[in-house]
Tab-separated table of C-alpha atoms in Angstrom:
chain	number	residue	atom	x	y	z
K	120	MET	CA	78.959	-142.792	-38.554
K	121	LYS	CA	82.190	-142.951	-40.830
K	122	GLU	CA	82.109	-145.296	-43.691
K	123	ILE	CA	84.937	-147.136	-45.522
K	124	GLU	CA	85.032	-149.546	-48.359
K	125	VAL	CA	86.610	-152.916	-48.237
K	126	LYS	CA	86.913	-155.151	-51.396
K	127	GLY	CA	86.740	-158.961	-50.870
K	128	THR	CA	86.177	-162.246	-52.796
K	129	LYS	CA	83.869	-165.086	-52.038
K	130	ARG	CA	85.442	-168.163	-50.734
K	131	GLU	CA	84.501	-171.373	-52.524
K	132	LEU	CA	86.619	-173.655	-50.323
K	133	THR	CA	86.579	-173.648	-46.480
K	134	GLY	CA	88.177	-175.653	-43.893
K	135	LYS	CA	91.642	-175.816	-42.328
K	136	LYS	CA	93.740	-176.312	-45.449
K	137	ALA	CA	91.983	-173.658	-47.507
K	138	THR	CA	92.195	-171.179	-44.579
K	139	LYS	CA	95.845	-171.771	-44.010
K	140	GLN	CA	96.521	-171.194	-47.732
K	141	LEU	CA	94.624	-167.992	-47.631
K	142	ARG	CA	96.554	-166.586	-44.655
K	143	LYS	CA	99.883	-167.664	-46.240
K	144	ASP	CA	98.742	-165.625	-49.501
K	145	GLY	CA	98.157	-162.525	-47.147
K	146	TYR	CA	94.373	-162.766	-46.875
K	147	VAL	CA	92.148	-162.780	-43.866
K	148	PRO	CA	89.119	-165.201	-43.779
K	149	CYS	CA	85.925	-163.449	-42.976
K	150	ASN	CA	82.226	-164.251	-42.535
K	151	LEU	CA	79.339	-162.083	-43.231
K	152	TYR	CA	76.161	-162.738	-41.202
K	153	GLY	CA	72.891	-161.130	-42.367
K	154	GLU	CA	69.212	-161.748	-43.301
K	155	ALA	CA	70.072	-164.872	-45.476
K	156	LYS	CA	68.584	-168.031	-44.127
K	157	ASP	CA	69.147	-171.487	-45.172
K	158	GLY	CA	66.274	-174.061	-45.790
K	159	SER	CA	65.726	-174.864	-42.099
K	160	GLY	CA	65.520	-171.191	-41.187
K	161	LYS	CA	68.872	-170.910	-39.587
K	162	PRO	CA	71.117	-167.816	-40.432
K	163	GLU	CA	73.550	-168.485	-43.173
K	164	ALA	CA	76.946	-166.905	-43.376
K	165	MET	CA	78.772	-165.919	-46.433
K	166	ALA	CA	82.452	-166.839	-46.353
K	167	PHE	CA	84.797	-164.408	-48.084
K	168	ALA	CA	88.392	-163.306	-47.997
K	169	VAL	CA	90.074	-159.734	-47.631
K	170	LEU	CA	93.542	-158.768	-48.160
K	171	ALA	CA	95.094	-158.036	-44.701
K	172	THR	CA	96.714	-154.783	-45.671
K	173	ASP	CA	93.035	-153.547	-46.723
K	174	LEU	CA	91.764	-154.175	-43.124
K	175	ARG	CA	94.463	-152.066	-41.380
K	176	LYS	CA	92.289	-148.877	-41.785
K	177	VAL	CA	89.372	-150.631	-40.234
K	178	ILE	CA	90.946	-152.470	-37.280
K	179	TYR	CA	93.736	-150.187	-36.105
K	180	THR	CA	91.530	-146.968	-35.563
K	181	PRO	CA	89.743	-145.412	-32.719
K	182	HIS	CA	86.771	-144.805	-34.980
K	183	VAL	CA	83.736	-146.875	-35.547
K	184	TYR	CA	83.011	-147.467	-39.225
K	185	VAL	CA	80.113	-148.767	-41.376
K	186	VAL	CA	82.190	-151.051	-43.484
K	187	ASN	CA	80.902	-151.183	-47.105
K	188	LEU	CA	82.079	-154.567	-48.150
K	189	ASN	CA	82.348	-155.001	-51.935
K	190	ILE	CA	82.401	-158.824	-52.373
K	191	ASP	CA	82.798	-159.771	-56.048
K	192	GLY	CA	81.050	-156.520	-57.107
K	193	VAL	CA	78.014	-156.804	-54.747
K	194	HIS	CA	77.873	-154.153	-51.928
K	195	HIS	CA	77.026	-155.181	-48.378
K	196	PRO	CA	76.960	-152.520	-45.527
K	197	ALA	CA	78.044	-154.126	-42.512
K	198	VAL	CA	79.718	-153.588	-38.987
K	199	MET	CA	82.662	-155.581	-37.555
K	200	LYS	CA	81.341	-157.905	-34.838
K	201	GLU	CA	84.477	-159.907	-33.757
K	202	ILE	CA	88.029	-160.015	-34.621
K	203	GLN	CA	90.334	-163.097	-33.763
K	204	PHE	CA	94.035	-162.489	-33.271
K	205	HIS	CA	96.937	-164.955	-33.113
K	206	PRO	CA	97.948	-165.278	-29.391
K	207	THR	CA	101.600	-164.635	-29.858
K	208	THR	CA	101.931	-162.696	-33.077
K	209	ASP	CA	98.952	-160.572	-32.838
K	210	LYS	CA	98.265	-161.326	-36.647
K	211	VAL	CA	94.558	-161.061	-37.597
K	212	LEU	CA	93.201	-164.645	-38.058
K	213	HIS	CA	89.507	-164.042	-38.689
K	214	ILE	CA	86.798	-161.400	-38.672
K	215	ASP	CA	82.950	-161.693	-38.426
K	216	PHE	CA	80.738	-158.925	-39.963
K	217	TYR	CA	77.086	-158.247	-39.352
K	218	GLU	CA	75.232	-156.952	-42.368
K	219	ILE	CA	73.203	-153.916	-41.572
K	220	ASN	CA	69.791	-153.240	-42.748
K	221	GLU	CA	68.369	-149.556	-42.585
K	222	GLU	CA	65.032	-150.870	-41.569
K	223	LYS	CA	66.267	-152.371	-38.331
K	224	PRO	CA	68.082	-150.663	-35.502
K	225	ILE	CA	71.331	-151.885	-34.207
K	226	THR	CA	73.071	-151.473	-30.807
K	227	ILE	CA	76.883	-151.294	-30.658
K	228	GLY	CA	78.947	-151.246	-27.650
K	229	ILE	CA	81.897	-148.911	-27.538
K	230	SER	CA	84.505	-148.900	-24.912
K	231	VAL	CA	85.561	-145.592	-23.477
K	232	HIS	CA	88.871	-145.213	-21.830
K	233	LEU	CA	89.433	-142.206	-19.659
K	234	VAL	CA	92.848	-140.685	-19.531
K	235	GLY	CA	93.890	-138.708	-16.579
């Protein structure tokens, strides 16, 4: 599988106002879901942001990548799970990533379009 590196920064502020400001500054809010669990045993997401221009190579390609997320200097290998687009402008609004662990297998669905 091909790999690509994307740099991001952790988000301290979440919510509607903070997210709106991030998008205005050219960033895309993202979440990373992985092995981390909170006190009650539920999965915990890490909120971070990536420059929208850095995500073009990952989103607009026919290839499936392992995305090496560099979040404030800490590397997290992940795959893209879901992308949310604005309904009229097609601007990327949000991306969810799943952290991969070499100990556990993962299954990824890939759509195949036949031409002809």
